[in-house]
CSV table of C-alpha atoms and ligand atoms in Angstrom, one decimal:
chain,number,residue,atom,x,y,z
A,1,UNK,CA,45.0,21.8,37.3
A,2,UNK,CA,41.9,22.9,39.1
A,3,UNK,CA,39.6,21.4,36.7
A,4,UNK,CA,41.9,18.0,36.6
A,5,UNK,CA,41.5,17.7,40.4
A,6,UNK,CA,37.4,18.7,40.1
A,7,UNK,CA,37.5,16.2,37.4
A,8,UNK,CA,39.5,13.4,39.8
A,9,UNK,CA,37.3,14.3,42.4
A,10,UNK,CA,34.0,13.5,40.8
A,11,UNK,CA,35.2,10.7,39.0
A,12,UNK,CA,36.5,9.4,42.3
A,13,UNK,CA,33.2,10.1,44.2
A,14,UNK,CA,31.3,8.1,40.8
A,15,UNK,CA,33.9,5.9,40.7
A,16,UNK,CA,32.6,4.6,44.4
A,17,UNK,CA,28.4,5.3,43.7
A,18,UNK,CA,29.1,3.7,40.6
A,19,UNK,CA,30.9,0.5,42.2
A,20,UNK,CA,27.6,0.5,44.4
A,21,UNK,CA,25.1,1.0,41.1
A,22,UNK,CA,26.6,-2.1,39.5
A,23,UNK,CA,26.8,-4.1,43.0
A,24,UNK,CA,22.9,-3.3,43.2
A,25,UNK,CA,21.8,-3.7,39.1
A,26,UNK,CA,24.6,-7.7,39.5
A,27,UNK,CA,21.2,-9.2,40.9
A,28,UNK,CA,18.7,-7.2,38.5
A,29,UNK,CA,18.0,-9.7,35.0
A,30,UNK,CA,20.9,-8.9,32.3
A,31,UNK,CA,20.5,-7.0,29.1
A,32,UNK,CA,22.6,-5.8,26.3
A,33,UNK,CA,26.1,-6.8,26.1
A,34,UNK,CA,26.3,-7.5,29.8
A,35,UNK,CA,23.9,-10.7,29.2
A,36,UNK,CA,26.6,-11.9,27.0
A,37,UNK,CA,25.9,-10.5,24.0
A,38,UNK,CA,23.8,-7.5,23.2
A,39,UNK,CA,20.1,-7.4,22.3
A,40,UNK,CA,19.8,-5.9,18.4
A,41,UNK,CA,19.6,-2.6,18.4
A,42,UNK,CA,16.0,-1.0,18.0
A,43,UNK,CA,15.3,2.4,16.1
A,44,UNK,CA,13.9,5.5,15.1
A,45,UNK,CA,11.5,5.1,12.7
A,46,UNK,CA,10.4,7.8,10.2
A,47,UNK,CA,6.8,8.6,9.2
A,48,UNK,CA,6.9,5.6,6.5
A,49,UNK,CA,8.0,2.9,9.2
A,50,UNK,CA,11.7,3.0,8.2
A,51,UNK,CA,14.4,2.7,10.7
A,52,UNK,CA,16.9,5.4,10.9
A,53,UNK,CA,20.0,6.1,10.5
A,54,UNK,CA,20.7,9.4,11.9
A,55,UNK,CA,24.3,11.3,11.4
A,56,UNK,CA,24.9,14.8,12.2
A,57,UNK,CA,26.1,18.2,14.2
A,58,UNK,CA,24.6,19.8,17.2
A,59,UNK,CA,23.5,23.3,16.1
A,60,UNK,CA,24.5,25.5,18.0
A,61,UNK,CA,26.9,26.2,21.2
A,62,UNK,CA,26.3,29.5,19.4
A,63,UNK,CA,22.6,29.6,19.9
A,64,UNK,CA,23.5,29.0,24.1
A,65,UNK,CA,23.4,33.1,25.5
A,66,UNK,CA,22.2,34.8,21.6
A,67,UNK,CA,19.5,37.5,22.7
A,68,UNK,CA,17.2,35.6,20.3
A,69,UNK,CA,18.3,32.0,21.3
A,70,UNK,CA,19.1,31.8,17.7
A,71,UNK,CA,22.3,29.5,16.0
A,72,UNK,CA,24.4,31.8,14.3
A,73,UNK,CA,23.7,29.1,11.6
A,74,UNK,CA,22.6,30.1,7.7
A,75,UNK,CA,20.6,28.4,5.5
A,76,UNK,CA,24.0,28.9,3.4
A,77,UNK,CA,25.5,26.9,6.9
A,78,UNK,CA,23.5,23.6,5.9
A,79,UNK,CA,23.2,23.4,2.3
A,80,UNK,CA,27.4,23.1,3.0
A,81,UNK,CA,27.2,20.7,5.6
A,82,UNK,CA,25.0,18.6,3.3
A,83,UNK,CA,26.8,18.7,0.3
A,84,UNK,CA,30.1,17.7,2.1
A,85,UNK,CA,28.7,15.2,4.7
A,86,UNK,CA,25.5,14.2,3.2
A,87,UNK,CA,24.1,14.5,7.1
A,88,UNK,CA,20.4,13.7,7.5
A,89,UNK,CA,20.1,14.9,11.5
A,90,UNK,CA,20.8,17.8,13.8
A,91,UNK,CA,20.3,17.9,17.7
A,92,UNK,CA,19.2,21.5,17.5
A,93,UNK,CA,19.5,23.9,21.2
A,94,UNK,CA,16.6,25.2,22.6
A,95,UNK,CA,16.1,26.8,25.9
A,96,UNK,CA,13.7,27.0,29.0
A,97,UNK,CA,14.7,30.9,29.6
A,98,UNK,CA,13.9,31.0,25.5
A,99,UNK,CA,10.4,28.9,25.3
A,100,UNK,CA,9.2,30.2,29.0
A,101,UNK,CA,10.8,34.1,29.6
A,102,UNK,CA,7.9,34.5,32.2
A,103,UNK,CA,6.6,32.1,34.2
A,104,UNK,CA,3.6,30.1,31.9
A,105,UNK,CA,4.1,32.3,29.6
A,106,UNK,CA,5.9,30.6,26.6
A,107,UNK,CA,7.3,32.8,23.6
A,108,UNK,CA,5.7,31.4,20.4
A,109,UNK,CA,7.9,34.6,18.3
A,110,UNK,CA,10.8,32.3,19.5
A,111,UNK,CA,8.7,29.0,18.9
A,112,UNK,CA,8.5,30.6,15.3
A,113,UNK,CA,12.7,31.4,14.3
A,114,UNK,CA,13.2,27.4,15.7
A,115,UNK,CA,10.4,26.4,13.7
A,116,UNK,CA,12.0,28.1,10.7
A,117,UNK,CA,15.0,26.2,10.9
A,118,UNK,CA,13.8,23.2,11.4
A,119,UNK,CA,11.8,24.0,7.8
A,120,UNK,CA,15.5,24.3,6.2
A,121,UNK,CA,16.4,20.7,7.6
A,122,UNK,CA,12.9,19.8,6.9
A,123,UNK,CA,13.3,20.7,3.1
A,124,UNK,CA,16.9,18.8,2.8
A,125,UNK,CA,15.5,15.7,4.4
A,126,UNK,CA,16.8,15.8,7.6
A,127,UNK,CA,15.4,14.9,11.2
A,128,UNK,CA,15.2,16.9,13.9
A,129,UNK,CA,15.6,16.1,17.8
A,130,UNK,CA,15.1,19.7,20.1
A,131,UNK,CA,17.7,19.4,22.7
A,132,UNK,CA,16.4,21.8,25.9
A,133,UNK,CA,19.9,22.9,26.6
A,134,UNK,CA,21.9,23.8,29.7
A,135,UNK,CA,25.1,24.8,30.9
A,136,UNK,CA,25.9,24.9,34.4
A,137,UNK,CA,22.0,25.9,35.4
A,138,UNK,CA,21.5,29.3,33.9
A,139,UNK,CA,22.9,32.4,33.1
A,140,UNK,CA,21.5,33.7,35.6
A,141,UNK,CA,23.3,31.9,38.5
A,142,UNK,CA,26.7,33.4,37.2
A,143,UNK,CA,26.5,37.1,37.7
A,144,UNK,CA,28.6,38.7,35.2
A,145,UNK,CA,29.8,35.0,34.7
A,146,UNK,CA,32.6,34.8,31.7
A,147,UNK,CA,36.3,32.7,31.5
A,148,UNK,CA,37.7,35.0,28.7
A,149,UNK,CA,38.2,32.3,27.3
A,150,UNK,CA,36.1,33.8,24.2
A,151,UNK,CA,33.7,31.5,24.2
A,152,UNK,CA,30.9,33.9,25.6
A,153,UNK,CA,29.0,34.2,29.4
A,154,UNK,CA,28.8,31.1,31.1
A,155,UNK,CA,25.9,29.6,31.8
A,156,UNK,CA,22.8,29.2,30.2
A,157,UNK,CA,19.5,27.1,30.0
A,158,UNK,CA,17.1,28.0,32.7
A,159,UNK,CA,15.1,31.6,33.3
A,160,UNK,CA,16.1,33.7,35.6
A,161,UNK,CA,12.8,33.6,37.5
A,162,UNK,CA,13.7,29.6,37.9
A,163,UNK,CA,17.1,30.3,39.3
A,164,UNK,CA,17.5,30.4,43.0
A,165,UNK,CA,20.8,30.2,44.4
A,166,UNK,CA,19.2,31.7,47.7
A,167,UNK,CA,22.7,34.2,48.4
A,168,UNK,CA,25.1,31.4,47.9
A,169,UNK,CA,28.4,32.4,46.2
A,170,UNK,CA,29.5,31.4,42.5
A,171,UNK,CA,32.9,32.8,42.3
A,172,UNK,CA,34.9,33.8,38.8
A,173,UNK,CA,36.1,29.8,37.9
A,174,UNK,CA,38.3,29.4,34.6
A,175,UNK,CA,37.1,26.4,33.4
A,176,UNK,CA,33.6,26.3,32.6
A,177,UNK,CA,32.6,23.3,34.2
A,178,UNK,CA,34.4,23.6,37.6
A,179,UNK,CA,30.8,26.3,38.0
A,180,UNK,CA,28.8,23.4,38.7
A,181,UNK,CA,30.1,23.0,41.8
A,182,UNK,CA,29.9,26.7,43.3
A,183,UNK,CA,27.5,27.0,46.0
A,184,UNK,CA,25.6,29.0,44.5
A,185,UNK,CA,24.4,26.9,40.9
A,186,UNK,CA,24.8,23.7,43.1
A,187,UNK,CA,21.8,25.4,45.4
A,188,UNK,CA,20.2,26.6,42.5
A,189,UNK,CA,20.0,22.4,41.0
A,190,UNK,CA,18.9,21.4,44.2
A,191,UNK,CA,16.2,24.5,44.1
A,192,UNK,CA,15.1,22.8,40.4
A,193,UNK,CA,15.2,19.1,41.8
A,194,UNK,CA,13.1,20.2,45.3
A,195,UNK,CA,15.2,18.5,47.0
A,196,UNK,CA,15.4,21.6,49.2
A,197,UNK,CA,11.8,20.9,49.5
A,198,UNK,CA,11.2,25.0,48.5
A,199,UNK,CA,10.6,24.7,45.1
A,200,UNK,CA,7.8,21.9,43.3
A,201,UNK,CA,6.8,24.3,41.3
A,202,UNK,CA,10.0,24.2,38.4
A,203,UNK,CA,9.1,20.9,37.8
A,204,UNK,CA,5.5,21.3,37.2
A,205,UNK,CA,7.1,24.7,34.9
A,206,UNK,CA,9.6,22.8,32.8
A,207,UNK,CA,7.6,20.1,32.1
A,208,UNK,CA,4.4,22.5,30.8
A,209,UNK,CA,7.2,24.1,29.1
A,210,UNK,CA,8.2,21.0,27.0
A,211,UNK,CA,4.8,20.5,26.6
A,212,UNK,CA,4.3,23.8,24.7
A,213,UNK,CA,7.4,23.2,22.4
A,214,UNK,CA,6.0,19.5,21.6
A,215,UNK,CA,2.9,21.2,21.0
A,216,UNK,CA,3.8,23.3,18.1
A,217,UNK,CA,6.1,20.3,17.1
A,218,UNK,CA,3.6,17.2,17.4
A,219,UNK,CA,2.7,17.4,13.7
A,220,UNK,CA,6.1,18.0,11.9
A,221,UNK,CA,7.4,15.2,10.5
A,222,UNK,CA,11.1,16.3,10.7
A,223,UNK,CA,10.9,16.2,14.3
A,224,UNK,CA,11.5,13.3,15.4
A,225,UNK,CA,12.6,13.2,19.1
A,226,UNK,CA,12.8,15.6,22.0
A,227,UNK,CA,16.2,15.8,24.6
A,228,UNK,CA,14.7,16.1,27.7
A,229,UNK,CA,17.4,17.4,29.1
A,230,UNK,CA,21.4,18.0,28.3
A,231,UNK,CA,24.0,17.0,30.5
A,232,UNK,CA,21.9,16.8,33.7
A,233,UNK,CA,23.5,17.4,37.3
A,234,UNK,CA,21.9,16.4,40.6
A,235,UNK,CA,23.5,20.0,42.4
A,236,UNK,CA,24.0,18.6,46.5
A,237,UNK,CA,23.1,14.8,45.0
A,238,UNK,CA,25.1,12.5,42.3
A,239,UNK,CA,25.5,8.9,41.1
A,240,UNK,CA,22.5,6.8,41.2
A,241,UNK,CA,20.2,8.1,43.8
A,242,UNK,CA,20.2,11.3,41.8
A,243,UNK,CA,19.7,9.0,38.6
A,244,UNK,CA,16.7,7.2,40.0
A,245,UNK,CA,15.3,9.7,42.1
A,246,UNK,CA,14.9,13.4,41.1
A,247,UNK,CA,15.9,12.5,37.7
A,248,UNK,CA,14.0,9.9,36.4
A,249,UNK,CA,11.0,11.6,38.5
A,250,UNK,CA,11.2,14.5,35.9
A,251,UNK,CA,11.7,12.3,33.0
A,252,UNK,CA,8.3,11.0,33.9
A,253,UNK,CA,6.4,14.0,34.3
A,254,UNK,CA,7.4,15.2,31.3
A,255,UNK,CA,7.2,12.0,29.5
A,256,UNK,CA,3.3,12.4,30.4
A,257,UNK,CA,3.1,15.5,29.7
A,258,UNK,CA,4.0,15.7,26.3
A,259,UNK,CA,2.1,12.7,26.0
A,260,UNK,CA,-0.6,15.1,26.0
A,261,UNK,CA,-0.3,16.9,22.8
A,262,UNK,CA,2.2,15.0,21.3
A,263,UNK,CA,1.9,11.0,20.4
A,264,UNK,CA,4.6,10.2,18.3
A,265,UNK,CA,7.7,11.6,18.7
A,266,UNK,CA,10.8,9.7,20.7
A,267,UNK,CA,11.4,10.8,24.2
A,268,UNK,CA,15.2,11.2,24.8
A,269,UNK,CA,16.6,10.7,28.1
A,270,UNK,CA,19.9,11.0,29.3
A,271,UNK,CA,22.3,9.8,32.6
A,272,UNK,CA,24.1,12.1,35.0
A,273,UNK,CA,26.4,13.6,32.2
A,274,UNK,CA,29.9,13.5,34.9
A,275,UNK,CA,31.4,10.5,35.4
A,276,UNK,CA,28.9,8.8,32.9
A,277,UNK,CA,30.2,10.9,29.9
A,278,UNK,CA,33.7,9.3,31.4
A,279,UNK,CA,32.7,5.4,30.9
A,280,UNK,CA,30.9,5.2,34.5
A,281,UNK,CA,27.8,3.3,34.9
A,282,UNK,CA,23.8,5.5,35.0
A,283,UNK,CA,21.9,4.2,37.7
A,284,UNK,CA,19.3,5.7,35.6
A,285,UNK,CA,15.7,3.5,36.0
A,286,UNK,CA,12.5,2.9,33.4
A,287,UNK,CA,10.3,5.6,32.2
A,288,UNK,CA,7.1,4.6,31.6
A,289,UNK,CA,5.9,6.0,28.2
A,290,UNK,CA,2.0,6.8,28.3
A,291,UNK,CA,1.5,6.4,24.3
A,292,UNK,CA,-0.7,3.5,23.1
A,293,UNK,CA,1.3,1.0,20.6
A,294,UNK,CA,5.2,1.0,21.2
A,295,UNK,CA,7.4,2.6,23.6
A,296,UNK,CA,8.8,5.5,22.0
A,297,UNK,CA,11.8,6.8,24.3
A,298,UNK,CA,15.3,6.7,23.6
A,299,UNK,CA,18.7,7.3,25.2
A,300,UNK,CA,20.8,9.7,24.3
A,301,UNK,CA,24.0,9.6,26.2
A,302,UNK,CA,27.2,11.7,25.2
A,303,UNK,CA,30.9,10.5,25.9
A,304,UNK,CA,33.2,12.8,26.5
A,305,UNK,CA,36.2,10.2,27.5
A,306,UNK,CA,38.3,11.7,30.3
A,307,UNK,CA,42.2,12.3,28.1
A,308,UNK,CA,40.3,13.4,24.6
A,309,UNK,CA,38.2,16.1,27.1
A,310,UNK,CA,41.6,17.5,29.2
A,311,UNK,CA,43.5,18.2,25.2
A,312,UNK,CA,45.6,14.7,25.0
A,313,UNK,CA,45.5,13.0,21.7
A,314,UNK,CA,44.3,10.2,20.3
A,315,UNK,CA,47.6,8.4,20.8
A,316,UNK,CA,50.2,6.8,23.7
A,317,UNK,CA,48.7,6.2,27.2
A,318,UNK,CA,46.0,8.5,26.4
A,319,UNK,CA,44.2,6.7,23.5
A,320,UNK,CA,44.4,3.8,25.3
A,321,UNK,CA,42.6,5.0,28.4
A,322,UNK,CA,40.3,6.1,25.4
A,323,UNK,CA,40.0,2.8,24.5
A,324,UNK,CA,39.6,1.1,28.2
A,325,UNK,CA,36.8,4.1,28.0
A,326,UNK,CA,34.4,3.7,24.9
A,327,UNK,CA,34.4,0.0,25.9
A,328,UNK,CA,33.1,0.7,28.8
A,329,UNK,CA,30.7,3.5,27.8
A,330,UNK,CA,29.8,0.8,25.4
A,331,UNK,CA,29.0,-1.8,27.4
A,332,UNK,CA,26.9,0.1,29.8
A,333,UNK,CA,25.1,2.2,27.6
A,334,UNK,CA,23.6,-1.0,26.1
A,335,UNK,CA,22.6,-2.3,29.6
A,336,UNK,CA,21.0,0.6,30.1
A,337,UNK,CA,19.3,0.9,27.3
A,338,UNK,CA,18.6,-2.0,27.9
A,339,UNK,CA,17.0,-1.3,31.2
A,340,UNK,CA,15.2,1.4,29.8
A,341,UNK,CA,13.1,-1.4,27.3
A,342,UNK,CA,15.2,-2.1,24.6
A,343,UNK,CA,15.3,1.5,23.1
A,344,UNK,CA,17.1,2.8,20.6
A,345,UNK,CA,20.2,5.2,21.2
A,346,UNK,CA,21.6,7.9,20.0
A,347,UNK,CA,24.8,9.3,21.0
A,348,UNK,CA,23.7,13.1,22.0
A,349,UNK,CA,27.6,14.1,22.0
A,350,UNK,CA,30.8,13.4,21.3
A,351,UNK,CA,33.3,15.4,20.0
A,352,UNK,CA,37.1,16.3,19.8
A,353,UNK,CA,39.8,18.7,19.2
A,354,UNK,CA,40.5,18.0,15.4
A,355,UNK,CA,44.0,19.9,15.6
A,356,UNK,CA,44.5,17.1,17.5
A,357,UNK,CA,47.0,13.9,16.5
A,358,UNK,CA,45.1,10.9,15.8
A,359,UNK,CA,41.4,13.2,15.3
A,360,UNK,CA,40.9,10.5,12.4
A,361,UNK,CA,41.3,7.6,14.0
A,362,UNK,CA,39.2,8.9,17.4
A,363,UNK,CA,36.7,9.6,15.1
A,364,UNK,CA,36.1,6.6,12.8
A,365,UNK,CA,36.1,5.1,15.9
A,366,UNK,CA,33.2,6.5,17.8
A,367,UNK,CA,31.4,6.5,14.0
A,368,UNK,CA,32.4,2.5,13.9
A,369,UNK,CA,31.4,1.9,17.3
A,370,UNK,CA,27.3,3.8,17.1
A,371,UNK,CA,27.7,1.6,13.5
A,372,UNK,CA,27.6,-1.6,15.2
A,373,UNK,CA,25.2,-0.2,18.1
A,374,UNK,CA,22.9,1.1,15.5
A,375,UNK,CA,23.3,4.2,17.6
A,376,UNK,CA,22.4,7.7,16.1
A,377,UNK,CA,24.8,10.4,16.2
A,378,UNK,CA,25.1,14.3,17.0
A,379,UNK,CA,28.6,15.6,16.6
A,380,UNK,CA,29.4,18.4,19.3
A,381,UNK,CA,29.4,20.6,16.9
A,382,UNK,CA,28.7,22.8,14.0
A,383,UNK,CA,30.1,25.3,15.4
A,384,UNK,CA,33.2,27.0,13.8
A,385,UNK,CA,36.4,26.5,15.4
A,386,UNK,CA,38.8,23.4,15.9
A,387,UNK,CA,36.2,21.4,17.4
A,388,UNK,CA,34.4,21.4,14.0
A,389,UNK,CA,33.8,20.7,10.9
A,390,UNK,CA,35.0,24.3,10.1
A,391,UNK,CA,37.7,26.9,11.5
A,392,UNK,CA,36.4,30.4,10.9
A,393,UNK,CA,37.5,30.8,8.0
A,394,UNK,CA,36.0,28.7,6.7
A,395,UNK,CA,38.6,26.2,6.2
A,396,UNK,CA,37.6,22.4,6.6
A,397,UNK,CA,38.7,20.3,9.2
A,398,UNK,CA,39.7,16.7,8.9
A,399,UNK,CA,35.6,15.9,10.5
A,400,UNK,CA,34.6,17.3,7.0
A,401,UNK,CA,36.5,14.0,5.5
A,402,UNK,CA,36.0,11.5,8.4
A,403,UNK,CA,32.3,12.2,8.6
A,404,UNK,CA,31.3,12.1,4.5
A,405,UNK,CA,31.1,8.1,4.5
A,406,UNK,CA,28.6,6.3,2.6
A,407,UNK,CA,25.3,4.9,5.3
A,408,UNK,CA,22.0,3.9,4.9
A,409,UNK,CA,19.6,6.8,5.9
A,410,UNK,CA,16.5,5.0,6.2
A,411,UNK,CA,16.0,1.4,6.0
A,412,UNK,CA,12.4,-0.3,4.7
A,413,UNK,CA,12.8,-2.7,8.1
A,414,UNK,CA,15.3,-3.6,10.5
A,415,UNK,CA,19.3,-3.3,9.9
A,416,UNK,CA,20.6,-6.3,11.0
A,417,UNK,CA,24.5,-5.4,10.4
A,418,UNK,CA,25.6,-2.6,7.5
A,419,UNK,CA,29.1,-1.7,7.0
A,420,UNK,CA,30.6,1.0,4.8
A,421,UNK,CA,33.6,1.5,2.5
A,422,UNK,CA,34.6,5.0,0.2
A,423,UNK,CA,33.7,3.0,-2.4
A,424,UNK,CA,31.2,-0.1,-0.9
A,425,UNK,CA,28.7,-0.1,1.2
A,426,UNK,CA,26.9,-3.4,2.5
A,427,UNK,CA,23.6,-3.4,4.5
A,428,UNK,CA,21.7,-6.2,5.6
A,429,UNK,CA,18.2,-6.0,7.0
A,430,UNK,CA,15.1,-7.5,7.9
A,431,UNK,CA,12.7,-5.9,5.3
A,432,UNK,CA,9.0,-5.1,6.9
A,433,UNK,CA,6.7,-5.8,4.4
A,434,UNK,CA,4.5,-3.2,5.6
A,435,UNK,CA,7.1,-1.0,4.6
A,436,UNK,CA,6.1,0.5,1.2
A,437,UNK,CA,8.5,3.3,1.1
A,438,UNK,CA,11.8,2.3,-0.6
A,439,UNK,CA,15.5,2.0,1.6
A,440,UNK,CA,17.6,5.2,0.9
A,441,UNK,CA,21.4,5.5,1.2
A,442,UNK,CA,23.9,8.3,0.8
A,443,UNK,CA,27.1,7.6,-1.5
A,444,UNK,CA,29.8,10.5,-1.8
A,445,UNK,CA,31.0,11.6,-5.0
A,446,UNK,CA,34.1,11.0,-4.3
A,447,UNK,CA,33.8,7.2,-4.1
A,448,UNK,CA,30.9,7.3,-6.5
A,449,UNK,CA,31.1,9.7,-9.0
A,450,UNK,CA,29.1,8.0,-11.9
A,451,UNK,CA,26.5,4.8,-12.0
A,452,UNK,CA,25.8,2.2,-9.5
A,453,UNK,CA,26.2,-1.3,-8.9
A,454,UNK,CA,23.1,-2.6,-7.2
A,455,UNK,CA,23.2,-6.8,-5.7
A,456,UNK,CA,20.3,-7.6,-3.8
A,457,UNK,CA,17.5,-4.7,-4.8
A,458,UNK,CA,16.6,-3.2,-7.6
A,459,UNK,CA,17.4,0.7,-8.2
A,460,UNK,CA,14.6,2.9,-7.7
A,461,UNK,CA,16.4,6.1,-8.0
A,462,UNK,CA,19.7,7.8,-8.4
A,463,UNK,CA,20.2,11.4,-8.1
A,464,UNK,CA,23.8,12.1,-8.7
A,465,UNK,CA,23.2,15.7,-7.3
A,466,UNK,CA,21.7,14.6,-3.5
A,467,UNK,CA,23.7,11.6,-3.5
A,468,UNK,CA,20.7,9.7,-2.8
A,469,UNK,CA,20.4,6.0,-4.0
A,470,UNK,CA,16.8,4.5,-3.5
A,471,UNK,CA,16.5,0.9,-3.9
A,472,UNK,CA,13.4,-2.0,-3.2
A,473,UNK,CA,14.4,-5.7,-2.6
A,474,UNK,CA,12.3,-7.7,-4.8
A,475,UNK,CA,10.3,-10.9,-3.0
A,476,UNK,CA,9.7,-11.7,0.3
A,477,UNK,CA,12.6,-13.4,2.4
A,478,UNK,CA,12.5,-12.3,6.1
A,479,UNK,CA,16.0,-11.3,5.4
A,480,UNK,CA,18.1,-9.3,2.7
A,481,UNK,CA,21.3,-8.1,2.0
A,482,UNK,CA,22.1,-5.0,-0.5
A,483,UNK,CA,25.7,-4.5,-2.2
A,484,UNK,CA,26.6,-1.6,-3.7
A,485,UNK,CA,29.6,-0.1,-5.5
A,486,UNK,CA,31.0,2.2,-8.0
A,487,UNK,CA,29.7,0.9,-11.5
A,488,UNK,CA,32.7,1.2,-13.4
B,501,9MR,O1,31.8,23.6,23.5
B,501,9MR,C1,31.5,24.2,24.6
B,501,9MR,C2,32.3,25.3,25.3
B,501,9MR,O2,32.1,26.5,23.9
B,501,9MR,C3,31.2,26.6,25.9
B,501,9MR,O3,32.0,27.3,27.0
B,501,9MR,C4,30.7,25.9,27.2
B,501,9MR,C5,29.7,26.2,28.0
B,501,9MR,O4,28.4,26.4,27.6
B,501,9MR,O5,30.1,24.7,26.3
B,501,9MR,C6,30.4,23.9,25.7
B,501,9MR,O6,29.5,22.8,24.9
B,501,9MR,C7,29.8,21.9,26.1
B,501,9MR,C8,27.7,20.9,25.8
B,501,9MR,O7,27.0,22.2,25.9
B,501,9MR,C9,27.5,20.2,26.5
B,501,9MR,N1,28.4,19.2,26.3
B,501,9MR,C10,29.8,18.9,26.4
B,501,9MR,C11,30.4,20.3,25.5
B,501,9MR,C12,31.5,20.6,25.3
B,501,9MR,O8,31.9,21.2,26.6
């Protein structure tokens, strides 16, 4: 109940702010779905210039409070994930406390451990987005904080030396999200954003910590994106004043700093989490990418419709409310993608208790939305348990079969639309004559056990072990449609 009251209060507050944002924005040029027809999606590109359709997991919550900052996720776990679901993407959690354990000192041994794991993904053709994770600012903000629910210590992200609660209280809470409105946690955020005027150095440290990460991964083709901050929260400043103010300023500063060492990776920005994750409008404003050539900013919002987050099944009135939430969320995501300059979208997190009724429909719906939006997906999370693909004992959940579907992974041009069933994939795209690498498609064993039929393109290779089909279109048509089915 306490959590419901908290979320209701925040939602009510955000609704007021959201109304303000919507009213303020009605005089701006419309883009995305608010303009009547959604702008065509744009995509992250791989080193061969192919458009990437990214499908994968967050890995993992278990790293948040681990002394070495590493997830309980082995190379064998990755092998199992690929074999079962054919993923090509990971949102890999890193943390400021691990990157910069003392002011100005960057832990190269930690970055070595991250790099080793990035190597596991790279060897298997994955792309990686590094996510500077935080929940309720920092473990240091919450003395002995633990809900006792088995999830481990509460709070992660910032190093202790960057945590200034100014002696304000942080009382034990029965839900981790409730710590966000504890006075000491709010003050730690206020000091980070320097809305107190006392800690201008913290944002500079944050940007420089990102530069240390980017320096390490600038030349690594597997690392395509940097998610600048997980689920930002403004402390005592919420809604569009926060998003257009200190949050946008931090994003701009960090982007500029990353570009001192890395010109090519995408910089991903997320809105205020509370409210926007539940479908309210974001007030985030444009970030300018100082790199030469096209902008490489992406928008990486999370999706947690309130009924799902509160543990409802996807049925009855909760399903109706969830559907309405998803519609509103998508319209706003497409609008913000336009505000940011028509940038690619990655759903940085969404997740659901896979033991609840309606799970297959809910997860299927979100993947459908992502497909239509041209958005990448990182499901929350790969950690064992009812929300993940595997339980603690290794049993598969309903997630595995729901995720394991055909999809185009890398397209030699710009995707226009695609669809898939268990035994069929159809992709329409505008071929880019400058791209010589073939289009790559993942086809699960179940629907494609043997030879395949391809219409509209020539087969370059079909590897039944990796389940990857590569094709090349012939001629110089502006548009190509490729259809793939199992051969009889
Ligand atoms: O699922 C995670 C839960 O076990 C932890 O107690 C909690 C606090 O660290 O974080 C949960 O993961 C959240 C993620 O860090 C941020 N987005 C929402 C996720 C689900 O609540």
